mmCIF file of C-alpha atoms and ligand atoms in Angstrom:
data_model
loop_
_atom_site.group_PDB
_atom_site.id
_atom_site.type_symbol
_atom_site.label_atom_id
_atom_site.label_comp_id
_atom_site.label_asym_id
_atom_site.label_seq_id
_atom_site.Cartn_x
_atom_site.Cartn_y
_atom_site.Cartn_z
ATOM 1 C CA MET A 1 1.725 8.549 16.149
ATOM 2 C CA ALA A 2 3.481 5.782 18.094
ATOM 3 C CA ILE A 3 3.025 5.953 21.881
ATOM 4 C CA LEU A 4 5.386 3.054 22.510
ATOM 5 C CA THR A 5 8.402 1.591 20.765
ATOM 6 C CA LEU A 6 10.045 -1.783 21.351
ATOM 7 C CA LYS A 7 13.579 -2.178 20.060
ATOM 8 C CA ASN A 8 15.255 -5.557 19.712
ATOM 9 C CA LEU A 9 13.160 -6.904 22.590
ATOM 10 C CA SER A 10 13.677 -10.611 23.332
ATOM 11 C CA LYS A 11 13.242 -13.044 26.210
ATOM 12 C CA ASN A 12 15.059 -16.283 27.018
ATOM 13 C CA TYR A 13 14.289 -18.646 29.875
ATOM 14 C CA ASP A 14 17.400 -20.479 31.068
ATOM 15 C CA GLY A 15 19.059 -19.965 27.692
ATOM 16 C CA LYS A 16 15.983 -21.164 25.760
ATOM 17 C CA THR A 17 14.436 -18.529 23.496
ATOM 18 C CA ALA A 18 10.762 -17.820 24.232
ATOM 19 C CA VAL A 19 10.530 -14.571 22.226
ATOM 20 C CA LYS A 20 12.985 -13.774 19.433
ATOM 21 C CA PRO A 21 14.198 -10.156 19.013
ATOM 22 C CA VAL A 22 11.347 -7.936 17.926
ATOM 23 C CA ASP A 23 10.983 -4.280 16.845
ATOM 24 C CA LEU A 24 7.472 -2.889 17.190
ATOM 25 C CA ALA A 25 5.648 0.422 17.551
ATOM 26 C CA PHE A 26 2.098 0.835 18.882
ATOM 27 C CA ASP A 27 -0.110 3.776 17.915
ATOM 28 C CA ALA A 28 -2.505 5.602 20.213
ATOM 29 C CA GLN A 29 -6.130 4.433 20.483
ATOM 30 C CA LYS A 30 -5.604 1.138 18.688
ATOM 31 C CA CYS A 31 -6.668 -2.307 19.764
ATOM 32 C CA ILE A 32 -3.957 -4.783 18.866
ATOM 33 C CA ALA A 33 -4.433 -8.534 19.092
ATOM 34 C CA LEU A 34 -1.467 -10.742 19.810
ATOM 35 C CA ILE A 35 -2.488 -14.068 18.378
ATOM 36 C CA GLY A 36 -0.797 -17.404 18.377
ATOM 37 C CA PRO A 37 -1.157 -20.982 19.554
ATOM 38 C CA ASN A 38 -0.300 -22.234 23.071
ATOM 39 C CA GLY A 39 3.368 -21.694 23.847
ATOM 40 C CA ALA A 40 3.877 -19.116 21.051
ATOM 41 C CA GLY A 41 5.180 -16.531 23.547
ATOM 42 C CA LYS A 42 2.129 -14.270 24.067
ATOM 43 C CA THR A 43 2.229 -14.214 27.870
ATOM 44 C CA THR A 44 5.996 -13.752 27.817
ATOM 45 C CA ILE A 45 5.655 -10.630 25.647
ATOM 46 C CA LEU A 46 2.907 -9.193 27.887
ATOM 47 C CA ARG A 47 4.769 -9.957 31.117
ATOM 48 C CA THR A 48 7.962 -8.461 29.709
ATOM 49 C CA LEU A 49 6.119 -5.315 28.626
ATOM 50 C CA SER A 50 4.411 -5.041 32.002
ATOM 51 C CA GLY A 51 7.751 -5.038 33.822
ATOM 52 C CA LEU A 52 7.080 -8.399 35.539
ATOM 53 C CA LEU A 53 9.858 -10.045 33.512
ATOM 54 C CA LYS A 54 13.196 -8.498 32.625
ATOM 55 C CA PRO A 55 13.863 -8.590 28.866
ATOM 56 C CA SER A 56 16.962 -10.554 27.792
ATOM 57 C CA THR A 57 17.743 -7.885 25.201
ATOM 58 C CA GLY A 58 16.272 -4.617 24.019
ATOM 59 C CA SER A 59 14.289 -1.692 25.302
ATOM 60 C CA ILE A 60 10.726 -0.465 25.827
ATOM 61 C CA THR A 61 10.192 3.276 25.450
ATOM 62 C CA PHE A 62 7.061 5.351 25.793
ATOM 63 C CA HIS A 63 6.968 8.416 23.602
ATOM 64 C CA ASP A 64 7.060 11.107 26.282
ATOM 65 C CA MET A 65 8.803 9.303 29.124
ATOM 66 C CA GLU A 66 11.823 10.681 30.934
ATOM 67 C CA PRO A 67 15.113 8.764 30.635
ATOM 68 C CA LYS A 68 15.218 5.821 33.126
ATOM 69 C CA GLU A 69 11.613 6.465 34.197
ATOM 70 C CA ASP A 70 9.639 3.452 35.529
ATOM 71 C CA ILE A 71 7.448 2.263 32.625
ATOM 72 C CA ARG A 72 4.851 0.762 34.980
ATOM 73 C CA LYS A 73 3.087 4.083 35.372
ATOM 74 C CA TYR A 74 2.240 3.965 31.658
ATOM 75 C CA ILE A 75 1.029 0.381 31.684
ATOM 76 C CA GLY A 76 -2.018 -1.451 33.004
ATOM 77 C CA TYR A 77 -1.980 -5.256 32.992
ATOM 78 C CA LEU A 78 -4.595 -7.911 33.586
ATOM 79 C CA PRO A 79 -3.046 -11.380 33.800
ATOM 80 C CA GLN A 80 -4.695 -14.483 32.361
ATOM 81 C CA TYR A 81 -5.616 -15.748 35.840
ATOM 82 C CA PRO A 82 -6.127 -12.665 38.031
ATOM 83 C CA SER A 83 -6.567 -13.200 41.745
ATOM 84 C CA PHE A 84 -8.884 -11.120 43.874
ATOM 85 C CA HIS A 85 -9.576 -10.912 47.585
ATOM 86 C CA SER A 86 -13.010 -12.526 47.365
ATOM 87 C CA TRP A 87 -14.076 -11.141 50.754
ATOM 88 C CA MET A 88 -13.656 -7.543 49.530
ATOM 89 C CA THR A 89 -16.377 -5.652 47.686
ATOM 90 C CA GLY A 90 -15.620 -4.431 44.151
ATOM 91 C CA LYS A 91 -15.383 -0.875 45.423
ATOM 92 C CA GLU A 92 -13.104 -1.743 48.366
ATOM 93 C CA PHE A 93 -10.825 -3.639 45.996
ATOM 94 C CA LEU A 94 -10.480 -0.724 43.557
ATOM 95 C CA VAL A 95 -9.816 1.787 46.345
ATOM 96 C CA TYR A 96 -7.180 -0.607 47.714
ATOM 97 C CA VAL A 97 -5.355 -1.031 44.380
ATOM 98 C CA ALA A 98 -5.552 2.724 43.722
ATOM 99 C CA GLN A 99 -3.830 3.368 47.041
ATOM 100 C CA LEU A 100 -1.162 0.785 46.145
ATOM 101 C CA ALA A 101 -0.542 2.955 43.057
ATOM 102 C CA TYR A 102 0.083 5.945 45.403
ATOM 103 C CA ILE A 103 -3.252 7.592 44.664
ATOM 104 C CA GLY A 104 -4.627 9.517 47.681
ATOM 105 C CA LYS A 105 -7.746 8.172 49.442
ATOM 106 C CA ASN A 106 -10.260 10.794 48.195
ATOM 107 C CA GLU A 107 -9.063 10.530 44.607
ATOM 108 C CA ALA A 108 -8.994 6.700 44.938
ATOM 109 C CA ILE A 109 -12.674 6.672 45.961
ATOM 110 C CA LYS A 110 -13.568 9.056 43.127
ATOM 111 C CA ARG A 111 -11.768 6.924 40.537
ATOM 112 C CA ALA A 112 -13.190 3.691 41.916
ATOM 113 C CA GLU A 113 -16.778 5.021 41.678
ATOM 114 C CA SER A 114 -16.281 6.346 38.174
ATOM 115 C CA LEU A 115 -14.612 3.143 36.892
ATOM 116 C CA LEU A 116 -17.222 0.876 38.483
ATOM 117 C CA SER A 117 -19.830 2.770 36.535
ATOM 118 C CA GLN A 118 -17.742 2.678 33.324
ATOM 119 C CA VAL A 119 -17.285 -1.102 33.483
ATOM 120 C CA GLY A 120 -20.976 -1.668 34.309
ATOM 121 C CA LEU A 121 -20.533 -2.717 37.963
ATOM 122 C CA ASP A 122 -22.331 0.187 39.600
ATOM 123 C CA ASP A 123 -25.099 -2.025 40.967
ATOM 124 C CA ALA A 124 -22.626 -4.634 42.248
ATOM 125 C CA LYS A 125 -20.033 -2.285 43.740
ATOM 126 C CA ASN A 126 -20.934 -3.156 47.334
ATOM 127 C CA GLN A 127 -21.198 -6.904 46.732
ATOM 128 C CA ARG A 128 -18.393 -9.283 47.740
ATOM 129 C CA ILE A 129 -16.183 -10.187 44.750
ATOM 130 C CA GLY A 130 -16.668 -13.860 45.651
ATOM 131 C CA LYS A 131 -20.253 -13.475 44.403
ATOM 132 C CA TYR A 132 -19.270 -11.965 41.036
ATOM 133 C CA SER A 133 -19.643 -13.950 37.785
ATOM 134 C CA GLY A 134 -16.577 -14.608 35.597
ATOM 135 C CA GLY A 135 -17.477 -11.688 33.307
ATOM 136 C CA MET A 136 -17.951 -9.314 36.281
ATOM 137 C CA LYS A 137 -14.557 -10.344 37.715
ATOM 138 C CA GLN A 138 -12.919 -9.750 34.356
ATOM 139 C CA ARG A 139 -14.478 -6.264 34.119
ATOM 140 C CA LEU A 140 -13.349 -5.512 37.680
ATOM 141 C CA GLY A 141 -9.875 -6.726 36.666
ATOM 142 C CA ILE A 142 -9.888 -4.297 33.749
ATOM 143 C CA ALA A 143 -10.973 -1.470 36.081
ATOM 144 C CA GLN A 144 -8.052 -2.211 38.448
ATOM 145 C CA ALA A 145 -5.656 -2.291 35.489
ATOM 146 C CA ILE A 146 -6.625 1.241 34.412
ATOM 147 C CA ILE A 147 -7.074 2.893 37.816
ATOM 148 C CA HIS A 148 -3.807 4.822 37.332
ATOM 149 C CA LYS A 149 -4.820 5.989 33.811
ATOM 150 C CA PRO A 150 -2.197 4.097 31.780
ATOM 151 C CA LYS A 151 -1.495 4.761 28.115
ATOM 152 C CA LEU A 152 -1.290 1.057 27.336
ATOM 153 C CA LEU A 153 -3.688 -1.567 28.670
ATOM 154 C CA MET A 154 -2.556 -5.169 28.306
ATOM 155 C CA LEU A 155 -4.965 -8.056 28.706
ATOM 156 C CA ASP A 156 -3.850 -11.687 28.685
ATOM 157 C CA GLU A 157 -6.568 -13.909 27.171
ATOM 158 C CA PRO A 158 -9.303 -11.603 28.545
ATOM 159 C CA VAL A 159 -12.298 -13.525 27.191
ATOM 160 C CA SER A 160 -11.093 -17.098 26.662
ATOM 161 C CA SER A 161 -12.654 -18.450 29.841
ATOM 162 C CA LEU A 162 -15.954 -16.547 29.668
ATOM 163 C CA ASP A 163 -19.403 -17.657 28.598
ATOM 164 C CA PRO A 164 -20.961 -15.870 25.565
ATOM 165 C CA ILE A 165 -22.605 -13.160 27.701
ATOM 166 C CA GLY A 166 -19.456 -12.400 29.710
ATOM 167 C CA ARG A 167 -17.411 -12.492 26.520
ATOM 168 C CA ARG A 168 -19.705 -9.966 24.808
ATOM 169 C CA GLU A 169 -19.603 -7.609 27.839
ATOM 170 C CA VAL A 170 -15.805 -7.629 27.928
ATOM 171 C CA LEU A 171 -15.404 -7.210 24.143
ATOM 172 C CA ASN A 172 -17.822 -4.242 24.225
ATOM 173 C CA LEU A 173 -15.875 -2.712 27.098
ATOM 174 C CA MET A 174 -12.598 -3.089 25.186
ATOM 175 C CA ASP A 175 -14.185 -1.379 22.189
ATOM 176 C CA GLU A 176 -15.212 1.514 24.444
ATOM 177 C CA LEU A 177 -11.830 1.797 26.232
ATOM 178 C CA LYS A 178 -9.732 2.018 23.089
ATOM 179 C CA LYS A 179 -11.047 5.569 22.602
ATOM 180 C CA ASP A 180 -8.864 6.545 25.587
ATOM 181 C CA MET A 181 -5.872 4.185 25.403
ATOM 182 C CA THR A 182 -4.039 1.610 23.354
ATOM 183 C CA ILE A 183 -5.032 -1.971 24.106
ATOM 184 C CA LEU A 184 -2.795 -4.972 23.512
ATOM 185 C CA PHE A 185 -4.506 -8.287 24.190
ATOM 186 C CA SER A 186 -3.542 -11.868 23.623
ATOM 187 C CA THR A 187 -5.812 -14.596 22.392
ATOM 188 C CA HIS A 188 -5.716 -17.936 20.675
ATOM 189 C CA ILE A 189 -9.381 -17.554 19.714
ATOM 190 C CA LEU A 190 -9.118 -15.941 16.343
ATOM 191 C CA SER A 191 -12.745 -14.858 16.033
ATOM 192 C CA ASP A 192 -12.279 -12.604 19.113
ATOM 193 C CA ALA A 193 -9.328 -10.917 17.435
ATOM 194 C CA ASP A 194 -11.358 -10.524 14.258
ATOM 195 C CA GLU A 195 -14.175 -8.877 16.167
ATOM 196 C CA VAL A 196 -12.450 -6.237 18.258
ATOM 197 C CA SER A 197 -8.939 -5.531 16.970
ATOM 198 C CA ASP A 198 -7.653 -2.935 14.515
ATOM 199 C CA GLU A 199 -4.278 -4.595 14.130
ATOM 200 C CA LEU A 200 -2.869 -8.068 14.491
ATOM 201 C CA LEU A 201 0.463 -9.481 15.549
ATOM 202 C CA LEU A 202 0.744 -13.124 14.530
ATOM 203 C CA LEU A 203 3.123 -14.989 16.799
ATOM 204 C CA HIS A 204 4.537 -18.450 16.159
ATOM 205 C CA ASN A 205 7.368 -20.135 18.086
ATOM 206 C CA GLY A 206 8.426 -16.807 19.617
ATOM 207 C CA ASN A 207 8.573 -15.085 16.236
ATOM 208 C CA ILE A 208 6.285 -12.304 14.984
ATOM 209 C CA VAL A 209 5.528 -13.877 11.618
ATOM 210 C CA GLU A 210 3.194 -11.133 10.424
ATOM 211 C CA GLU A 211 1.780 -7.794 11.550
ATOM 212 C CA GLY A 212 -0.594 -5.187 10.209
ATOM 213 C CA SER A 213 -4.170 -4.074 10.021
ATOM 214 C CA LEU A 214 -6.904 -6.612 9.426
ATOM 215 C CA GLU A 215 -7.579 -5.133 5.964
ATOM 216 C CA PHE A 216 -3.887 -5.292 5.005
ATOM 217 C CA LEU A 217 -3.539 -8.909 6.122
ATOM 218 C CA ARG A 218 -6.837 -9.888 4.528
ATOM 219 C CA SER A 219 -5.742 -8.505 1.167
ATOM 220 C CA LYS A 220 -2.254 -10.038 1.485
ATOM 221 C CA TYR A 221 -3.519 -13.499 2.394
ATOM 222 C CA GLN A 222 -6.778 -13.353 0.531
ATOM 223 C CA ILE A 223 -8.119 -16.758 -0.370
ATOM 224 C CA SER A 224 -11.225 -16.486 -2.475
ATOM 225 C CA LYS A 225 -13.505 -19.441 -2.145
ATOM 226 C CA ILE A 226 -16.746 -20.386 -3.818
ATOM 227 C CA GLU A 227 -18.915 -23.215 -2.627
ATOM 228 C CA VAL A 228 -21.544 -24.710 -4.931
ATOM 229 C CA SER A 229 -24.092 -27.487 -4.482
ATOM 230 C CA PHE A 230 -26.486 -29.125 -6.889
ATOM 231 C CA SER A 231 -29.810 -30.876 -6.440
ATOM 232 C CA ASP A 232 -28.261 -33.999 -7.954
ATOM 233 C CA ASP A 233 -24.831 -35.674 -7.728
ATOM 234 C CA VAL A 234 -21.900 -33.175 -7.619
ATOM 235 C CA ASP A 235 -19.748 -35.649 -9.552
ATOM 236 C CA ASN A 236 -21.720 -34.706 -12.676
ATOM 237 C CA TYR A 237 -20.239 -31.161 -12.573
ATOM 238 C CA THR A 238 -16.764 -31.432 -11.008
ATOM 239 C CA LYS A 239 -14.940 -32.095 -14.282
ATOM 240 C CA ALA A 240 -16.546 -29.112 -16.032
ATOM 241 C CA ILE A 241 -15.809 -26.786 -13.065
ATOM 242 C CA LYS A 242 -12.193 -27.957 -12.791
ATOM 243 C CA ALA A 243 -11.734 -27.149 -16.495
ATOM 244 C CA LEU A 244 -12.736 -23.480 -16.077
ATOM 245 C CA PRO A 245 -9.669 -21.217 -16.587
ATOM 246 C CA THR A 246 -9.926 -19.237 -13.317
ATOM 247 C CA VAL A 247 -10.474 -22.259 -11.058
ATOM 248 C CA GLN A 248 -7.254 -23.140 -9.233
ATOM 249 C CA GLU A 249 -8.371 -25.871 -6.895
ATOM 250 C CA CYS A 250 -11.544 -27.839 -6.613
ATOM 251 C CA THR A 251 -12.463 -30.322 -3.884
ATOM 252 C CA ILE A 252 -15.628 -32.097 -2.865
ATOM 253 C CA GLU A 253 -16.623 -31.785 0.805
ATOM 254 C CA LYS A 254 -19.917 -32.928 2.323
ATOM 255 C CA GLY A 255 -21.712 -33.037 -1.018
ATOM 256 C CA SER A 256 -20.669 -29.598 -2.285
ATOM 257 C CA ILE A 257 -17.826 -28.399 -4.489
ATOM 258 C CA HIS A 258 -15.269 -26.035 -2.883
ATOM 259 C CA ILE A 259 -13.449 -23.876 -5.393
ATOM 260 C CA ILE A 260 -10.334 -21.777 -4.779
ATOM 261 C CA THR A 261 -9.506 -18.989 -7.226
ATOM 262 C CA ASP A 262 -7.348 -15.852 -7.279
ATOM 263 C CA ASP A 263 -9.883 -14.002 -9.429
ATOM 264 C CA ILE A 264 -13.222 -14.217 -7.669
ATOM 265 C CA ASN A 265 -15.147 -12.024 -10.139
ATOM 266 C CA SER A 266 -14.127 -13.981 -13.245
ATOM 267 C CA ALA A 267 -14.626 -17.336 -11.505
ATOM 268 C CA ARG A 268 -18.121 -16.322 -10.418
ATOM 269 C CA SER A 269 -19.041 -15.243 -14.005
ATOM 270 C CA GLU A 270 -17.564 -18.395 -15.519
ATOM 271 C CA ILE A 271 -19.371 -20.762 -13.147
ATOM 272 C CA LEU A 272 -22.713 -18.959 -13.386
ATOM 273 C CA SER A 273 -22.608 -18.663 -17.179
ATOM 274 C CA GLU A 274 -21.698 -22.363 -17.505
ATOM 275 C CA ALA A 275 -24.540 -23.224 -15.107
ATOM 276 C CA SER A 276 -26.992 -21.166 -17.136
ATOM 277 C CA LYS A 277 -25.775 -22.505 -20.523
ATOM 278 C CA GLU A 278 -25.867 -26.142 -19.391
ATOM 279 C CA ASN A 279 -28.957 -25.715 -17.237
ATOM 280 C CA TRP A 280 -27.233 -27.035 -14.093
ATOM 281 C CA PRO A 281 -29.603 -27.601 -11.123
ATOM 282 C CA LEU A 282 -27.702 -25.259 -8.756
ATOM 283 C CA SER A 283 -29.040 -25.399 -5.195
ATOM 284 C CA MET A 284 -26.396 -23.228 -3.478
ATOM 285 C CA PHE A 285 -23.741 -20.724 -4.569
ATOM 286 C CA THR A 286 -21.709 -19.038 -1.801
ATOM 287 C CA ILE A 287 -18.644 -16.807 -1.831
ATOM 288 C CA SER A 288 -16.659 -16.806 1.427
ATOM 289 C CA ARG A 289 -13.871 -14.569 2.662
ATOM 290 C CA THR A 290 -10.585 -15.634 4.190
ATOM 291 C CA THR A 291 -10.887 -16.544 7.848
ATOM 292 C CA LEU A 292 -8.231 -15.531 10.351
ATOM 293 C CA GLU A 293 -7.449 -19.224 10.817
ATOM 294 C CA GLU A 294 -6.607 -19.569 7.139
ATOM 295 C CA MET A 295 -4.600 -16.335 7.224
ATOM 296 C CA PHE A 296 -2.628 -17.540 10.212
ATOM 297 C CA MET A 297 -1.875 -20.908 8.619
ATOM 298 C CA LYS A 298 -0.733 -19.211 5.402
ATOM 299 C CA ALA A 299 1.493 -16.735 7.277
ATOM 300 C CA VAL A 300 3.071 -19.503 9.351
ATOM 301 C CA ASN A 301 3.706 -21.701 6.338
ATOM 302 C CA SER A 302 4.955 -18.991 3.939
HETATM 303 P P1 ATP B 1 -0.431 -20.001 26.274
HETATM 304 O O1 ATP B 1 -1.443 -19.629 25.214
HETATM 305 O O2 ATP B 1 -0.391 -21.470 26.529
HETATM 306 O O3 ATP B 1 -0.549 -19.182 27.519
HETATM 307 P P2 ATP B 1 1.779 -18.367 25.324
HETATM 308 O O4 ATP B 1 1.692 -18.027 23.869
HETATM 309 O O5 ATP B 1 1.329 -17.319 26.281
HETATM 310 O O6 ATP B 1 1.023 -19.730 25.603
HETATM 311 P P3 ATP B 1 4.223 -18.418 26.861
HETATM 312 O O7 ATP B 1 3.539 -18.773 28.134
HETATM 313 O O8 ATP B 1 4.734 -17.026 26.720
HETATM 314 O O9 ATP B 1 3.294 -18.757 25.599
HETATM 315 O O10 ATP B 1 5.432 -19.445 26.644
HETATM 316 C C1 ATP B 1 6.365 -19.323 25.580
HETATM 317 C C2 ATP B 1 7.448 -20.391 25.763
HETATM 318 O O11 ATP B 1 8.220 -20.090 26.917
HETATM 319 C C3 ATP B 1 6.881 -21.788 25.956
HETATM 320 O O12 ATP B 1 7.754 -22.690 25.299
HETATM 321 C C4 ATP B 1 6.935 -21.991 27.458
HETATM 322 O O13 ATP B 1 7.105 -23.345 27.787
HETATM 323 C C5 ATP B 1 8.183 -21.182 27.837
HETATM 324 N N1 ATP B 1 8.066 -20.600 29.200
HETATM 325 C C6 ATP B 1 7.098 -19.775 29.649
HETATM 326 N N2 ATP B 1 7.318 -19.405 30.926
HETATM 327 C C7 ATP B 1 8.466 -20.042 31.314
HETATM 328 C C8 ATP B 1 9.237 -20.063 32.516
HETATM 329 N N3 ATP B 1 8.866 -19.348 33.591
HETATM 330 N N4 ATP B 1 10.358 -20.809 32.531
HETATM 331 C C9 ATP B 1 10.750 -21.511 31.438
HETATM 332 N N5 ATP B 1 10.082 -21.536 30.269
HETATM 333 C C10 ATP B 1 8.956 -20.821 30.198
#
């Protein structure tokens, strides 16, 4: 069931459209990736949803909110470049932000302790934030964003600036947190979206050009590719492969033949039976699935 509905939501800056009108609904306990290149409008959507920017048109409604209620109580937001008081300890910082959210001191301490443990900062809770690594700061940022138990957690490029270890820690944490809330995060690194999200929103020039689950988009934009190499010159085989009925496109890259087909099973049988009949010296035969990059390019160009 949808926890949140956006109707006709758009944002202009000084008359220039940054996000065109969009209708969307987000389900509970889903991790949704907002993907698009620089300037596509990702931050604008997140800042508008977080209440930091006023939408130019449209509305944002949580399922069980009262009319005219402040949506901020339902939303947690971690900006792309969060700022912390580096002289505070992680625990002091969380107690401080909890109190800013009108949570009483005892409850604030309780929540801070429990979240520090949940985000893996138990051992560092009394250290100054200035000494935290990038990944630790990002996990502390996530803890502050959920201190008031929001239904929707929004993260702007949460892992783009992290090293592989920090990136892994944050992606694992997101995977854990989506059991309790819906997560909407932006990224231009498509492999991160592939790894952690259930659904994708593809954004281009302020337009949602495609949306849906990874499986749905994969099947819609499926490109089936086969790559073959031979122990002698590929030019000896290109003509025969191009002539096979299920082969749509055939190019030579770095000494191997790249084949595009819309019927992977038949193409595989045709190539392998030709190779066996003609005794081709095959040295590699690989089938690859559509990458998110390819999907994005197809969606943008369709
Ligand atoms: P990035 O990945 O670079 O952060 P983005 O997808 O988050 O990009 P936005 O920052 O939302 O994109 O920007 C969308 C468009 O709105 C861009 O053309 C940008 O120049 C413009 N824009 C963003 N903020 C403002 C602003 N405060 N005033 C005017 N134009 C803005």
